[in-house]
mmCIF file of C-alpha atoms in Angstrom:
data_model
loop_
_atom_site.group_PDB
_atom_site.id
_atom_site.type_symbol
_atom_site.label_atom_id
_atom_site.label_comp_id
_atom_site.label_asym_id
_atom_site.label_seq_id
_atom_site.Cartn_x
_atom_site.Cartn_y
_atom_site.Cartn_z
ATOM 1 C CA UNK A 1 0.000 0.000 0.000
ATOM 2 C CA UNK A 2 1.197 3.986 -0.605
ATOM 3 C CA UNK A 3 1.806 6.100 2.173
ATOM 4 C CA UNK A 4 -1.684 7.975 1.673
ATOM 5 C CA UNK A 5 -4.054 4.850 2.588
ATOM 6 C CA UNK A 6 -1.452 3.783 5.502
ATOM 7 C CA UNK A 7 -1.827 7.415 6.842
ATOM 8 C CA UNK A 8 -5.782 6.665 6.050
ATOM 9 C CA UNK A 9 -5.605 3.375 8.067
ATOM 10 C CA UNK A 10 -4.120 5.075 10.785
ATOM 11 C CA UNK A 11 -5.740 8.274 11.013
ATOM 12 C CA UNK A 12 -2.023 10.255 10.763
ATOM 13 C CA UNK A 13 -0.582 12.706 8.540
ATOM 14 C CA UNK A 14 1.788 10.888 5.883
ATOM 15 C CA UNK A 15 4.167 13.633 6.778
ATOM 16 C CA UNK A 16 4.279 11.684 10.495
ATOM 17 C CA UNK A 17 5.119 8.474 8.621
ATOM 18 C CA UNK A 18 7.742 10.586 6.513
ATOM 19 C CA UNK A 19 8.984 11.901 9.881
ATOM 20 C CA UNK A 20 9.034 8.104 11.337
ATOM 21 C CA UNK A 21 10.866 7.094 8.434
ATOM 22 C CA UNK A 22 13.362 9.731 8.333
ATOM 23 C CA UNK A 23 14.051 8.977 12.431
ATOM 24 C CA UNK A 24 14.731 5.533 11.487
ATOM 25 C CA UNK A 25 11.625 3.608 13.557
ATOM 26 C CA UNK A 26 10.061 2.274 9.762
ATOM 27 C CA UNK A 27 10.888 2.146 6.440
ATOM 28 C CA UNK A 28 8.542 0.909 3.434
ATOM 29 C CA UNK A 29 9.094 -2.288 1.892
ATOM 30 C CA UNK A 30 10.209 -0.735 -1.801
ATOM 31 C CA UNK A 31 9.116 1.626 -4.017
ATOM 32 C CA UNK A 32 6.570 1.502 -6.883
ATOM 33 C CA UNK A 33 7.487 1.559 -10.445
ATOM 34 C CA UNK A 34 6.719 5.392 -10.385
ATOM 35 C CA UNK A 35 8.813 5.946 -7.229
ATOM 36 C CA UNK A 36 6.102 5.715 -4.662
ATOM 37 C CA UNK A 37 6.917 3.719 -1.210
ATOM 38 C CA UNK A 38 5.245 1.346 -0.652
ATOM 39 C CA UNK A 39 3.975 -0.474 2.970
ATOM 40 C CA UNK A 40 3.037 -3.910 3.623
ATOM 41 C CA UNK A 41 1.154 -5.274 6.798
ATOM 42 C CA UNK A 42 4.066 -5.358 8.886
ATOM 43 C CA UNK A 43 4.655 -1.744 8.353
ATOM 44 C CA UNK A 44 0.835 -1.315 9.778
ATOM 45 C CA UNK A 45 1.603 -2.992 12.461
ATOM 46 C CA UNK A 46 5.052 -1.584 13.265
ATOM 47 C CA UNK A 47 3.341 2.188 13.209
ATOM 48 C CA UNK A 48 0.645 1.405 15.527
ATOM 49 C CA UNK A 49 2.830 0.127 18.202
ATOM 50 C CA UNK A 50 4.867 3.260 17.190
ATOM 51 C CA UNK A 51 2.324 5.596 17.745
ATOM 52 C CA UNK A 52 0.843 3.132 20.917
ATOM 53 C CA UNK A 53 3.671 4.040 22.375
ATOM 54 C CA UNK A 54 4.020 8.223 21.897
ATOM 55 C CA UNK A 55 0.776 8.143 23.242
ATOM 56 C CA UNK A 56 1.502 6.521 26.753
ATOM 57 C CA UNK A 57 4.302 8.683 26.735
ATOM 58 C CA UNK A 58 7.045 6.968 25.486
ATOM 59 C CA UNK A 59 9.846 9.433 23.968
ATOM 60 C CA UNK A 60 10.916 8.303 20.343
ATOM 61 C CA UNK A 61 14.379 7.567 21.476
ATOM 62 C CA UNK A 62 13.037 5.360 23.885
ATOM 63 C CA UNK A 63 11.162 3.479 21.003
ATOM 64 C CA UNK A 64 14.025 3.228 18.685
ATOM 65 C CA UNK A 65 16.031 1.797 22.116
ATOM 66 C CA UNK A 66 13.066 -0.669 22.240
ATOM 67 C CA UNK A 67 13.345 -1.645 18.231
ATOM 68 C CA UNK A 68 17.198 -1.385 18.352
ATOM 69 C CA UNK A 69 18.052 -3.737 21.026
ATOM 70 C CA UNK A 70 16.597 -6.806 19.009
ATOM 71 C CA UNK A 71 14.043 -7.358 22.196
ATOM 72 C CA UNK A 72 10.638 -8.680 20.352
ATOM 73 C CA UNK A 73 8.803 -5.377 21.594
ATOM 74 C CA UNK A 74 5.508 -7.147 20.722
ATOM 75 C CA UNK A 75 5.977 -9.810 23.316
ATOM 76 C CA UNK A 76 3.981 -9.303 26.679
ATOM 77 C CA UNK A 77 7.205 -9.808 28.664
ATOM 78 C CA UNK A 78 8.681 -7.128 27.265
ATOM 79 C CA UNK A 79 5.797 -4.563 26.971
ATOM 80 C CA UNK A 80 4.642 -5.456 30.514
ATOM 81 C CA UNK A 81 8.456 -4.778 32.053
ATOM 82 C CA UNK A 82 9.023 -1.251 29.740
ATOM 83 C CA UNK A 83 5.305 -0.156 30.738
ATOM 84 C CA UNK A 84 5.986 -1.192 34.280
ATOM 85 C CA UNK A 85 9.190 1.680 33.931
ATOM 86 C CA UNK A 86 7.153 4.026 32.442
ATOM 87 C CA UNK A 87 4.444 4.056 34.910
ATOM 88 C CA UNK A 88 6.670 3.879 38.323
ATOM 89 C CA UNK A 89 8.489 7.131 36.134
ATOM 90 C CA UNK A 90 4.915 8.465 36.120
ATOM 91 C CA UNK A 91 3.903 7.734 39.709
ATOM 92 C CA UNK A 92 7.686 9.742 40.841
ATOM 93 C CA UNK A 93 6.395 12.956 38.716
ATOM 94 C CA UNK A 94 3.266 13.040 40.306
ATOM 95 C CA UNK A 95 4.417 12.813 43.523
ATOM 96 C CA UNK A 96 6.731 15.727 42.574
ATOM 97 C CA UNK A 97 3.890 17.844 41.315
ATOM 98 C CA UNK A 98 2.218 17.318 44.884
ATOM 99 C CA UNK A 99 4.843 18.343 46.497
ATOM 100 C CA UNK A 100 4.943 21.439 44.208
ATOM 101 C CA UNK A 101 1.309 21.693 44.540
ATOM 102 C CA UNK A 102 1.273 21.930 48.519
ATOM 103 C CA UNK A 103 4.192 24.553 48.482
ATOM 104 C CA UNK A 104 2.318 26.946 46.202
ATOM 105 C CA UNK A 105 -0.369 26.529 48.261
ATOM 106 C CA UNK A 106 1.600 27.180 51.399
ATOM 107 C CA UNK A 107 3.399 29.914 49.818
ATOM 108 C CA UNK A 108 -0.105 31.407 48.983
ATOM 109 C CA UNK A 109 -1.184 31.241 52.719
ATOM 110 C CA UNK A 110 1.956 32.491 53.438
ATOM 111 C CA UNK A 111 1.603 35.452 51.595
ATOM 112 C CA UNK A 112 -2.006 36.281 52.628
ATOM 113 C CA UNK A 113 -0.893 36.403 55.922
ATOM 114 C CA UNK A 114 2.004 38.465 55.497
ATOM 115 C CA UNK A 115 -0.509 40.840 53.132
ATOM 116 C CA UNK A 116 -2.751 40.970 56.457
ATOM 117 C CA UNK A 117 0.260 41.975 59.149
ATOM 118 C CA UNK A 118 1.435 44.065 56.040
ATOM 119 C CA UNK A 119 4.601 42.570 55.899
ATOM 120 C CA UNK A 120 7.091 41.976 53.274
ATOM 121 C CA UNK A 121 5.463 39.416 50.447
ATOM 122 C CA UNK A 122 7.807 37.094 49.350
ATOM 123 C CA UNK A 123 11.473 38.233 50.749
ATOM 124 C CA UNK A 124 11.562 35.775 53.281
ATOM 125 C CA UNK A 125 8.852 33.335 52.484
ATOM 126 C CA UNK A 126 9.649 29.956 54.360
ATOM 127 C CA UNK A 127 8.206 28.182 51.176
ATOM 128 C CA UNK A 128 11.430 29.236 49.087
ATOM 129 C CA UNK A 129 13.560 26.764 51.405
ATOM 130 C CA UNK A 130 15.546 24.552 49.536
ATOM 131 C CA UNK A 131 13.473 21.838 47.859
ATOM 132 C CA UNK A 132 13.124 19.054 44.794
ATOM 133 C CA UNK A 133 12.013 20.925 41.725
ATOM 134 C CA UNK A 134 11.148 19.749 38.391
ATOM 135 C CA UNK A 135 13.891 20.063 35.354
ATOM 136 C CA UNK A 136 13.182 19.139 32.355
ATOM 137 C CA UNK A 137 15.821 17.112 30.523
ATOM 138 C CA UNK A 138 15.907 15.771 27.188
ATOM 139 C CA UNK A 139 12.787 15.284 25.248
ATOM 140 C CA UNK A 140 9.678 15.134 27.960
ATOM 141 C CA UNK A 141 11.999 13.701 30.841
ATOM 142 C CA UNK A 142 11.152 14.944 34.374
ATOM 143 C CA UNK A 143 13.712 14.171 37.275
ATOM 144 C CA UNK A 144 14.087 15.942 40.852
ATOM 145 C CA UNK A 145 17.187 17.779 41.473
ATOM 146 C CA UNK A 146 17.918 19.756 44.645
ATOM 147 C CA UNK A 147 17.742 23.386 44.629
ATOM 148 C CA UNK A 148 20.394 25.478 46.329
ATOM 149 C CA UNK A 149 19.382 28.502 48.453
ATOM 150 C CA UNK A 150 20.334 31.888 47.660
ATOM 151 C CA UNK A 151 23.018 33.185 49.436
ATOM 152 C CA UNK A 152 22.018 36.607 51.254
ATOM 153 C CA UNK A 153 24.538 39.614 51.486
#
């Protein structure tokens, strides 16, 4: 099949399959007589575990780690181990967005209070203490790193 009715079959742009292709994650199984590539059910099947996969969050280097390392990606084994990773990832981002969470809302009390004895607002706001934050690394990535204080002249 062309790349039109595979982007058809899978409801994507054939500029995404273009992109896939160009990243390395699927190629087409020839090319027609008038130059066209051409797809075969493997390829199908290939670019909906592709795609499976962006959409659980999975970055695309992760997926061509997945394809490259000769592991059969469709077995459960695998999928159930590498989903496993992605959702204990999940579960330590979430718990670093609560922690976020309850020192915005702490700083926010904090404030109010200092608005009502009309002190200073944020100068010397015990919700600034030193604390995990999220950085952003790479393509999506999330990790905690520890946050130095300001040093005060």
């Amino acid at each position: 099949m062309k790349i039109g009715e595979l982007a058809r079959r899978l409801d994507v742009a054939s500029s995404k399959i273009r992109f896939l292709e160009a990243e390395g994650l699927v190629q087409p199984v020839g090319r027609s007589t008038g130059g066209y590539r051409e797809y075969d059910e493997d390829s199908v099947v290939t670019l909906e575990l592709i795609l499976q996969a962006q959409s659980l969050g999975f970055t695309l280097q992760e997926i061509k780690r997945g394809l490259a390392d000769n592991h059969d990606v469709r077995s459960h084994e695998y999928l159930i181990t590498r989903l496993s990773q992605k959702l204990t990832e999940l579960d330590r981002h979430l718990a670093q967005v609560r922690d976020l969470r309850s020192r915005i809302v702490a700083a926010i009390d904090d404030v109010k209070t200092r608005a009502g004895n009309g002190s200073a607002a944020l100068a010397a706001c015990p919700s600034r203490r030193a604390a995990p934050r999220l950085k952003t690394r790479g393509a999506g990535k999330h990790t905690a790193t520890a946050r130095t204080p300001a040093v005060r002249a």
